[in-house]
Structure formats: C-alpha cells, structure tokens
Amino acid sequence: MNEELEFGDISGKTFRDIAHQAVDWIADYLENMDNYPVLSKAKPGDIKSSLPRSAPETAEDPGDILSDFEKIIVPGITHWNHPRFFAYFSITASYPGILAELLASAMNVNAMLWKTSPSATELEETVLNWLRKMLGLPGTFDGVINDTASVSSLCAMTAARESLSMAIREKGVAGRPDLPEFTIYTSNQSHSSIEKAAIVLGIGQENVRKIDTDSAFRMDADALRKTIAGDIKEGKRPVCVIATIGTTSTTSVDPVKAIVDICHEHGIWLHVDAAYGGSAALLPEMKSHFDGWERADSIVVNPHKWLFTPIDCSVLYCRKPEILKRAFSLTPEYLKTEEAGDVKNYMDYGVALGRRFRSLKLWFILRALGRRKIESIIRQHVAFAQELKQEIEAHPEFELLAPAPFSTLVFRYAPDGAKRDLNALNEDLLIAVNRTGDLFLSHTKLHGIYGIRLAIGNIKTTREDIALAWRIIQREAARNALK
Ligand code: PLP
C-alpha cells in the first residue's frame, strides 16, 4: 500500500486526484448510458460472491477501490438514471443535484438545529417557500424535507392523531379504555406507505378503510362519506383521510375537492399524497387535477420523483406546523440552544434528529434549471405519454387499462383469439422486454388484470427513446404470442 494514496490523506492531494477521476467517470457514465443494460443482468448472489467476506485490516489503494466499483458494483446496478428506465416512477439525478450532493457530503452538515448550520435551516425554509409558490399553494403551508414520502405521510398522520388532543403522545394507546377505536380512510389504490403508517401509529391495518374507486380508479367520495358516517355512528373516531393525486398503479386523481368538504364537515385531517403527481402542479394546464388540495391539512410532494432531484428528497407541507411540532418536539438538555424561540429547529418537525442537507440540491436544481425549463420538461413528459397513449389505443392488439392523466401508462397486449391466459402472456412479455436490457418496465394488477406500466420522468428521455421502447414492446409481443 502506498501511504501517499490513502483516502485518509487529508493533505487533499490524493482526494483531488481520485475525485477528478470519479467526476470524469460520472460524466462519462451519464453521457454513455446506452452502453449499460437498464436492468442489471446480475443473478442473486453474484455481487456478494465477488466481495471479500470481511473488511480489510489495512488501508487499500483508492485506485483499486474505484476499479472494483466499476468491475463488481456497476454490473449489479439497475440504472435508474437511464432515459429508458420506465419502471415504477422514472426519476432523475440531474447534474446540479449530483453536484450539490457532493458539496453537501463534503460539509457533512447535520441540519437538526438552526445552530448546527444556520444556512441549512434557512435555505430549507427559503427553498420550500419557493417550491410552495411554484406549486400554487398558499402561504399558510409550511414545509419540511424528509427522506421519503413514506416518512412524510407517517409524520402527517402522526400530526393528525395529535390534533385529536387525546394525550396519545404522553400515554400511548395501549390499555386505555377511555380511547375509541381509531379509523383511517384512503382509497383502495393508495400507496402501501399509508397502511404502514397505520401499523406504526398503533392504529392497525384493519382500521384502514380502503374506499372503493370508480372506473378511473378515483376514490368514490360518496362511499367515503357513508363509511365515515357509519363509523362515527358506531363510536369510532376518524383520525384522517388520505387522498392521492397520482396513485402509484395508474396515477389516478382522487376528487380532492369533494373529499376536503367531507373532511371539513367532520373536522377530519386531510392529507394529500402527491408524491409523484405533485410536480405537475407547476403546469397551469394541470391545475384542475389539484382542485381543493390548497384546503388540505398536509400534502406530500417528492422532488426525488418528478423534480429531477437525486433520491432522497420528500417535502411535507403542513397547514398546522404547530401541531406537527406538538407531535414531535422533544428537546433534551444537550440539544437546547439560546436561540430557541427565534429560529426554526427542524428536528422538531419529524422523527429523525439527524437530517441531511437536502435543501442544497433542491436549491441548485431550481436555480440551474429555472421554473420555465422545469415546466417545459414535465410538459414534454406528459406529451410523450399522451402520444404513446394514442399509439396504444390505435393498435388493434394492445389496450389501455387506465386513463393516463400524467406521464404514466398502464396497458396490456390482448391479441384477438389469444390462446394463452392474458395475464400470463403479459407477464412473459414484460420479462422478455426487460431482458433486452434496452428498457425497463414494471407492472401492476387492476381488478385482477395484469397491466404493464410505463412511466416517463427522466430528464434525458427523448421522443426517440419512447419510439424505441414501443418498437421493442411490439416486437417482443409478436414473438411472445407465437410461443
Ligand atoms: N406515495 C405514492 C403515490 C407513491 O407512488 C410512492 C412511491 O412510489 C410513495 C408514496 C412512497 O414514496 P417513497 O419511496 O418516497 O416513500
């Protein structure tokens, strides 16, 4: 081992050399994505078997580490930043975001208290205000950045429980005959994170009422109203309703305007999960999907989904930040500061004490792209999806399984007189398409029908990428049908 090459060499020379190599690698990687199969071709255990069973006793050569990164780790990477990654929700670590992550790591800020980095706190306040205005939300909403929407929704639902003023924070829920049975309402299309939050909060999966949806997979507001009324009659206590703008399977949009009226009638907290769809609120032509969300109690939007921000960055907006604070603030002696009262300490608004400096990347992205550019990219993604939608609808052997209000399509191959079960046929088609390495799609099931999902959201995706994907899907479908 050459001592001069140690990563721990704080003289910085080694770091500078290796960092330049790493940045060159990043630039090459991002420019030459087509050289990589989108979905990793690794088999289970491939990566583990290439790695030593124990950590090294002594420092290793940084060049060797980088070279193993390329040889061992990269082949086991599914390339989320690839323009033909269309699975789940397609995302982007954009250049400014990557740079900001590098700088944030260098400073290694823990944004828990104002004092632990005034810039981190004040930038988070500022950037979330910028984003709030871009989304068209009123100034009554206060934002906080969490790692994921799962955590943002958990925090919102904890605040909803706290708003009941039943001393649950202090006394818990176990062994309390004074407490009613709690209920939560969401659609049968909402994300699993809502049910998970109910588990964590001690409310229980069985008390999550999954309200029926209509033919466009939107929550049936009348069914919601009846279910709430029935539960109240039985002495149950609704904690919150979770509406979704852009559900995971189909990106359907719940009728938030009608739902918020029901919530206000009964004084129930409304949380809106716009983790994916929220970014579309930037577009004036999309405003109708967001009707009523400005009257919700809390909203989650994930910049790490459709706002070109490297994972992780989830924004929770809350109209009653004082309740969020009441739910979470707990300040031991060693975290007390003389400025308390004059400043925001973000540790007071969520579960985590330690917090990454996530606002830096959002700030870089909003500045480096600017509102207009961001709008135009999202608009283009929607246009690409709508163009492909038309092709699918016009194709005699494919069918669309759900409306596509944003940039995600759900469809299946359904040739006339197919001899095979269509679910099995489409499952095989998805495997065949993904095996090409040219694109990556995922799936869902709608009323038992297997559907292929294609989500557009990467900043580098072009019309040619979509055309290539569609050609491959048709080619593999024709091949697969003959088997
Ligand atoms: N809500 C919706 C509508 C989602 O689609 C997802 C993930 O795809 C989530 C929440 C969870 O997001 P996260 O991975 O940030 O927890």
XYZ file of C-alpha atoms and ligand atoms in Angstrom:
499
model
C 0.000 0.000 0.000
C 1.389 3.350 -0.993
C 0.867 5.588 2.057
C 0.531 8.638 -0.185
C -2.516 7.121 -1.807
C -4.529 6.684 1.365
C -8.019 8.171 1.202
C -7.389 9.368 4.718
C -4.605 11.606 3.463
C -6.064 14.908 4.496
C -3.458 16.866 2.586
C -6.079 16.627 -0.127
C -3.768 15.726 -2.992
C -4.959 12.129 -3.169
C -8.535 13.226 -2.773
C -8.174 15.743 -5.567
C -6.752 13.150 -7.972
C -9.278 10.472 -7.174
C -12.161 12.935 -7.121
C -11.240 14.163 -10.591
C -11.220 10.575 -11.801
C -14.567 9.967 -10.127
C -16.129 13.081 -11.656
C -14.804 12.067 -15.086
C -16.319 8.642 -14.538
C -19.660 10.239 -13.597
C -19.660 12.459 -16.691
C -18.794 9.500 -18.969
C -21.395 7.353 -17.256
C -24.164 9.877 -17.725
C -23.196 10.558 -21.335
C -22.917 6.901 -22.309
C -25.918 5.369 -20.636
C -26.715 3.383 -23.768
C -23.699 1.191 -23.058
C -25.426 -0.193 -19.984
C -28.377 -2.578 -19.775
C -31.090 -0.612 -17.964
C -31.971 -3.544 -15.728
C -28.970 -5.231 -14.141
C -28.272 -8.690 -15.537
C -26.868 -9.871 -12.183
C -28.126 -13.125 -10.714
C -28.913 -13.381 -6.995
C -25.638 -13.723 -5.062
C -23.383 -12.572 -7.943
C -22.238 -9.427 -6.183
C -21.820 -10.949 -2.736
C -19.723 -13.779 -4.125
C -17.364 -11.268 -5.735
C -16.736 -9.448 -2.466
C -14.460 -10.450 0.423
C -16.233 -11.848 3.485
C -14.532 -9.415 5.876
C -13.432 -5.801 5.759
C -9.714 -5.194 5.122
C -7.386 -4.805 8.092
C -5.316 -2.119 6.388
C -5.966 0.728 4.000
C -6.446 -0.262 0.380
C -5.374 1.607 -2.698
C -8.076 4.095 -3.758
C -7.423 3.186 -7.381
C -8.240 -0.449 -6.550
C -11.423 0.608 -4.821
C -12.557 2.639 -7.838
C -11.658 -0.159 -10.169
C -13.665 -2.693 -8.083
C -16.547 -0.229 -8.106
C -16.561 -0.461 -11.897
C -15.888 -4.202 -12.096
C -18.096 -5.519 -9.293
C -20.645 -2.894 -8.295
C -21.661 -1.312 -11.610
C -22.733 -4.636 -13.201
C -25.127 -5.059 -10.294
C -26.656 -1.623 -10.801
C -30.077 -1.106 -12.321
C -29.661 2.257 -13.968
C -32.344 4.486 -12.528
C -30.794 7.452 -14.313
C -31.175 5.793 -17.732
C -33.528 7.616 -20.129
C -35.310 4.310 -20.849
C -35.906 3.430 -17.220
C -39.710 3.433 -17.350
C -40.428 1.207 -14.326
C -42.121 2.234 -11.054
C -41.736 6.005 -11.308
C -38.950 7.127 -13.584
C -36.654 9.556 -11.757
C -33.588 11.723 -12.344
C -30.434 12.658 -10.513
C -29.784 15.786 -12.579
C -26.305 17.327 -12.891
C -26.918 20.209 -10.453
C -28.372 17.770 -7.955
C -25.339 15.495 -8.220
C -23.001 18.441 -7.635
C -24.964 19.630 -4.628
C -24.865 16.124 -3.115
C -21.084 16.144 -3.474
C -20.809 19.504 -1.732
C -23.279 18.529 0.991
C -21.231 15.397 1.732
C -18.088 17.474 1.911
C -19.614 19.719 4.565
C -21.340 16.766 6.241
C -23.933 19.047 7.781
C -26.471 17.731 10.232
C -29.453 20.040 9.759
C -31.119 19.186 13.065
C -30.919 22.602 14.770
C -30.624 26.099 13.355
C -27.350 26.384 15.227
C -25.896 23.232 13.688
C -25.863 25.115 10.356
C -27.945 28.260 10.019
C -27.623 28.043 6.233
C -29.125 24.563 6.107
C -32.178 25.652 8.089
C -32.697 28.989 6.374
C -32.112 27.543 2.904
C -34.659 24.806 3.626
C -37.197 27.453 4.707
C -36.460 29.564 1.634
C -36.407 26.806 -0.973
C -39.595 25.244 0.365
C -41.252 28.633 0.114
C -40.097 28.930 -3.492
C -41.419 25.476 -4.269
C -44.690 26.163 -2.450
C -45.286 29.194 -4.664
C -44.355 27.251 -7.785
C -46.936 24.616 -6.809
C -49.573 27.317 -6.287
C -50.065 26.595 -2.585
C -50.966 29.392 -0.155
C -48.517 30.840 2.382
C -50.328 29.071 5.209
C -48.391 25.913 4.295
C -45.066 25.377 5.993
C -42.609 22.854 4.600
C -40.120 20.339 5.931
C -37.899 17.959 3.980
C -37.925 14.262 4.862
C -36.140 11.377 3.209
C -39.205 9.724 1.663
C -42.934 10.131 1.150
C -43.422 7.153 3.450
C -41.913 9.177 6.287
C -43.674 12.409 5.244
C -47.045 10.648 5.332
C -46.207 8.989 8.649
C -45.395 12.430 10.098
C -48.597 13.935 8.690
C -50.670 11.097 10.112
C -48.933 11.461 13.483
C -49.862 15.142 13.467
C -53.449 14.174 12.596
C -53.516 11.846 15.616
C -52.011 14.559 17.804
C -54.699 17.002 16.647
C -57.289 14.812 18.417
C -55.834 16.012 21.754
C -56.230 12.618 23.411
C -52.874 12.583 25.190
C -51.644 9.766 22.944
C -48.212 11.305 22.784
C -47.998 11.162 26.555
C -49.889 7.984 27.413
C -49.843 5.900 24.248
C -52.817 3.850 23.080
C -52.368 0.540 24.883
C -54.563 -0.273 27.885
C -56.714 2.821 27.555
C -60.430 2.115 27.829
C -61.032 5.864 27.503
C -59.957 5.798 23.844
C -62.298 4.995 20.944
C -61.323 2.759 18.062
C -59.421 4.901 15.548
C -60.002 4.741 11.790
C -58.164 6.000 8.718
C -59.635 6.414 5.239
C -57.940 6.113 1.910
C -58.748 4.599 -1.476
C -58.098 1.012 -2.479
C -55.470 2.472 -4.853
C -53.418 4.393 -2.304
C -49.771 3.651 -1.623
C -48.795 0.956 0.867
C -46.962 3.590 2.938
C -50.345 4.714 4.303
C -51.106 1.277 5.693
C -47.557 1.065 7.038
C -48.024 4.357 8.867
C -51.218 2.969 10.418
C -49.173 -0.003 11.656
C -46.506 2.258 13.160
C -49.084 4.554 14.777
C -50.769 1.647 16.558
C -53.993 2.214 14.636
C -53.750 -1.109 12.847
C -54.128 -2.271 9.272
C -57.698 -3.418 9.835
C -58.717 0.101 10.781
C -57.588 1.479 7.436
C -60.785 1.753 5.429
C -59.979 1.226 1.782
C -62.665 3.152 -0.001
C -63.876 1.864 -3.370
C -62.788 3.584 -6.547
C -64.648 4.351 -9.767
C -63.836 3.098 -13.269
C -60.971 5.633 -13.452
C -59.512 4.380 -10.131
C -60.525 7.538 -8.230
C -61.859 7.406 -4.699
C -65.649 7.291 -4.551
C -66.443 10.340 -2.406
C -69.991 9.123 -1.650
C -68.636 5.828 -0.372
C -66.178 7.793 1.778
C -68.986 9.893 3.229
C -71.096 6.807 4.035
C -68.197 4.884 5.572
C -67.232 7.792 7.817
C -70.849 8.304 8.920
C -71.236 4.582 9.674
C -68.042 4.503 11.713
C -68.939 7.600 13.715
C -72.337 6.077 14.453
C -70.560 3.037 15.861
C -68.457 5.239 18.145
C -65.269 5.058 16.111
C -63.029 8.071 15.769
C -61.743 9.009 12.296
C -58.144 10.219 12.513
C -57.526 11.260 8.936
C -58.364 10.820 5.284
C -55.588 10.339 2.758
C -56.382 11.358 -0.810
C -53.947 10.728 -3.635
C -53.120 12.899 -6.624
C -51.287 10.453 -8.862
C -51.752 6.972 -7.431
C -48.932 4.507 -7.805
C -50.590 1.964 -10.089
C -52.401 4.219 -12.549
C -51.686 7.841 -11.433
C -55.412 8.341 -10.902
C -56.520 11.509 -9.132
C -58.916 11.373 -6.208
C -61.688 14.034 -6.136
C -59.907 16.145 -3.536
C -62.446 18.973 -3.686
C -65.319 16.697 -2.664
C -63.137 14.878 -0.134
C -61.983 18.069 1.563
C -65.629 19.127 2.019
C -66.399 15.846 3.765
C -63.325 16.237 5.972
C -64.285 19.775 6.937
C -67.841 18.704 7.799
C -66.489 16.238 10.324
C -63.333 18.069 11.365
C -61.107 15.293 9.986
C -57.486 15.910 8.954
C -56.933 15.578 5.201
C -53.512 14.520 3.989
C -52.869 14.591 0.235
C -50.319 12.170 -1.170
C -48.998 13.897 -4.282
C -45.594 12.237 -4.019
C -45.447 11.687 -7.777
C -48.219 13.877 -9.205
C -47.367 16.994 -7.199
C -44.699 18.209 -9.613
C -47.346 18.516 -12.343
C -48.943 21.329 -10.314
C -46.291 23.549 -11.890
C -48.188 23.365 -15.161
C -51.161 25.739 -15.498
C -52.941 23.233 -17.767
C -52.787 20.600 -15.000
C -54.334 22.768 -12.271
C -57.698 21.020 -12.405
C -56.115 17.836 -11.008
C -55.183 19.800 -7.902
C -58.544 21.394 -7.222
C -59.054 21.570 -3.470
C -55.596 20.476 -2.350
C -54.949 24.010 -1.082
C -57.582 23.286 1.590
C -55.920 20.099 2.821
C -54.149 19.965 6.179
C -50.994 18.415 4.785
C -49.516 17.487 1.428
C -46.519 15.424 0.386
C -44.634 16.081 -2.856
C -41.439 14.195 -3.712
C -38.857 16.213 -5.662
C -36.952 12.932 -5.907
C -39.719 11.589 -8.103
C -40.506 14.117 -10.819
C -38.429 17.170 -9.964
C -35.041 15.870 -11.085
C -33.625 15.658 -7.566
C -31.360 12.774 -6.572
C -33.026 10.428 -4.135
C -33.763 11.278 -1.292
C -35.923 14.390 -1.011
C -39.551 14.417 0.054
C -41.347 17.619 1.014
C -44.126 17.656 3.570
C -46.252 20.796 3.576
C -48.385 21.295 6.632
C -51.003 23.943 7.241
C -50.719 23.444 11.003
C -46.985 23.246 11.661
C -47.640 23.910 15.338
C -49.445 20.559 15.543
C -46.628 18.791 13.711
C -44.297 20.345 16.261
C -46.539 19.344 19.149
C -46.409 15.779 17.857
C -42.637 15.583 17.553
C -40.804 18.220 19.542
C -38.739 16.713 22.335
C -35.652 18.630 23.425
C -33.228 17.019 25.829
C -30.796 19.266 27.683
C -27.944 18.586 25.270
C -29.963 19.936 22.324
C -31.158 23.154 23.978
C -29.907 26.355 22.344
C -30.030 30.008 23.268
C -31.782 30.931 20.004
C -34.772 28.615 20.578
C -37.919 30.639 20.074
C -36.335 32.895 17.473
C -35.429 30.208 14.964
C -36.725 27.005 13.441
C -35.121 23.797 14.615
C -36.158 21.237 12.000
C -35.631 18.315 14.393
C -38.917 19.476 15.982
C -40.966 18.565 12.897
C -40.306 14.880 12.358
C -38.962 11.582 13.601
C -35.294 11.959 12.714
C -32.893 14.029 14.731
C -30.030 13.804 12.246
C -31.005 15.387 8.948
C -29.070 15.589 5.684
C -28.626 18.965 3.978
C -31.188 18.099 1.312
C -32.323 21.624 0.550
C -28.970 22.315 -1.112
C -29.721 20.025 -4.055
C -33.212 21.407 -4.461
C -31.777 24.930 -4.481
C -29.162 24.019 -7.097
C -31.797 22.397 -9.309
C -34.357 25.197 -9.083
C -31.631 27.736 -9.904
C -29.773 25.754 -12.549
C -32.915 24.859 -14.474
C -35.298 27.662 -13.573
C -39.036 27.365 -13.357
C -39.661 27.600 -17.113
C -37.266 24.838 -18.036
C -38.645 22.558 -15.318
C -42.169 23.220 -16.548
C -41.197 22.503 -20.135
C -39.559 19.171 -19.266
C -42.570 17.992 -17.265
C -44.864 19.178 -20.056
C -42.805 17.230 -22.560
C -43.013 14.068 -20.443
C -46.789 14.412 -20.377
C -46.831 14.963 -24.157
C -44.649 11.878 -24.780
C -47.022 9.784 -22.683
C -50.102 11.144 -24.465
C -48.564 10.445 -27.881
C -47.763 6.867 -26.898
C -51.227 6.532 -25.419
C -52.679 7.332 -28.838
C -50.478 4.714 -30.485
C -51.534 2.089 -27.973
C -55.198 2.982 -28.392
C -54.882 2.787 -32.169
C -53.124 -0.591 -32.096
C -55.559 -3.476 -32.636
C -53.678 -5.840 -30.313
C -52.928 -3.562 -27.373
C -55.314 -1.999 -24.927
C -55.022 0.771 -22.386
C -56.143 -0.301 -18.904
C -56.474 3.095 -17.238
C -56.751 6.777 -18.114
C -53.362 8.465 -18.098
C -53.695 11.943 -16.601
C -49.927 12.488 -16.270
C -46.976 10.668 -17.837
C -47.617 7.058 -16.838
C -49.414 4.466 -18.951
C -50.889 1.092 -18.000
C -51.673 -1.242 -20.881
C -51.627 -4.845 -21.968
C -51.194 -6.974 -25.027
C -54.538 -8.559 -25.868
C -54.452 -10.042 -29.366
C -57.725 -11.346 -30.776
C -58.149 -15.053 -30.248
C -55.173 -15.308 -27.877
C -54.794 -18.931 -26.860
C -52.994 -18.154 -23.632
C -54.194 -16.544 -20.451
C -53.651 -12.817 -20.989
C -52.148 -12.267 -17.544
C -49.501 -14.945 -18.148
C -48.904 -13.648 -21.669
C -48.274 -10.112 -20.432
C -46.124 -11.305 -17.553
C -43.931 -13.138 -20.067
C -43.945 -10.108 -22.346
C -42.675 -7.898 -19.520
C -39.879 -10.359 -18.754
C -38.916 -10.563 -22.427
C -38.878 -6.782 -22.839
C -36.812 -6.221 -19.708
C -34.395 -8.971 -20.699
C -33.383 -6.972 -23.772
C -31.647 -4.501 -21.459
C -32.842 -1.680 -23.717
C -35.582 -0.527 -21.390
C -37.085 -1.365 -18.030
C -40.843 -1.548 -17.397
C -42.787 -2.661 -14.322
C -46.325 -3.919 -13.801
C -49.440 -3.686 -11.682
C -52.743 -5.524 -11.335
C -56.075 -3.780 -11.785
C -59.123 -5.789 -10.683
C -57.072 -8.931 -11.272
C -55.898 -7.831 -14.718
C -52.144 -7.772 -15.196
C -51.041 -4.457 -16.697
C -47.693 -3.257 -17.938
C -46.689 0.157 -16.575
C -44.589 2.651 -18.491
C -43.696 5.802 -16.540
C -41.903 8.708 -18.181
C -39.953 11.066 -15.904
C -36.245 11.099 -16.676
C -34.836 14.439 -17.757
C -32.909 12.845 -20.641
C -35.755 10.811 -22.105
C -36.405 11.768 -25.715
C -39.160 11.036 -28.200
C -36.733 8.562 -29.840
C -36.409 6.687 -26.538
C -40.179 6.287 -26.393
C -40.346 5.221 -30.045
C -37.613 2.619 -29.477
C -39.386 1.328 -26.376
C -42.679 0.986 -28.261
C -40.972 -0.846 -31.151
C -39.373 -3.298 -28.746
C -42.643 -3.879 -26.887
C -44.456 -4.657 -30.175
C -41.625 -6.870 -31.433
C -41.460 -8.903 -28.207
C -45.260 -9.130 -28.091
C -45.372 -10.596 -31.586
C -42.609 -13.065 -30.670
C -44.180 -13.977 -27.402
C -47.633 -14.560 -28.846
C -46.317 -17.367 -31.033
C -44.931 -19.363 -28.110
N -46.965 7.736 -2.475
C -47.067 7.444 -3.764
C -48.279 7.876 -4.540
C -46.055 6.718 -4.398
O -46.180 6.385 -5.701
C -44.919 6.341 -3.655
C -43.826 5.595 -4.296
O -43.808 5.323 -5.454
C -44.869 6.672 -2.315
C -45.904 7.380 -1.747
C -43.695 6.286 -1.458
O -42.599 7.048 -1.799
P -41.229 6.939 -1.025
O -40.440 5.894 -1.747
O -40.625 8.298 -1.138
O -41.514 6.547 0.377
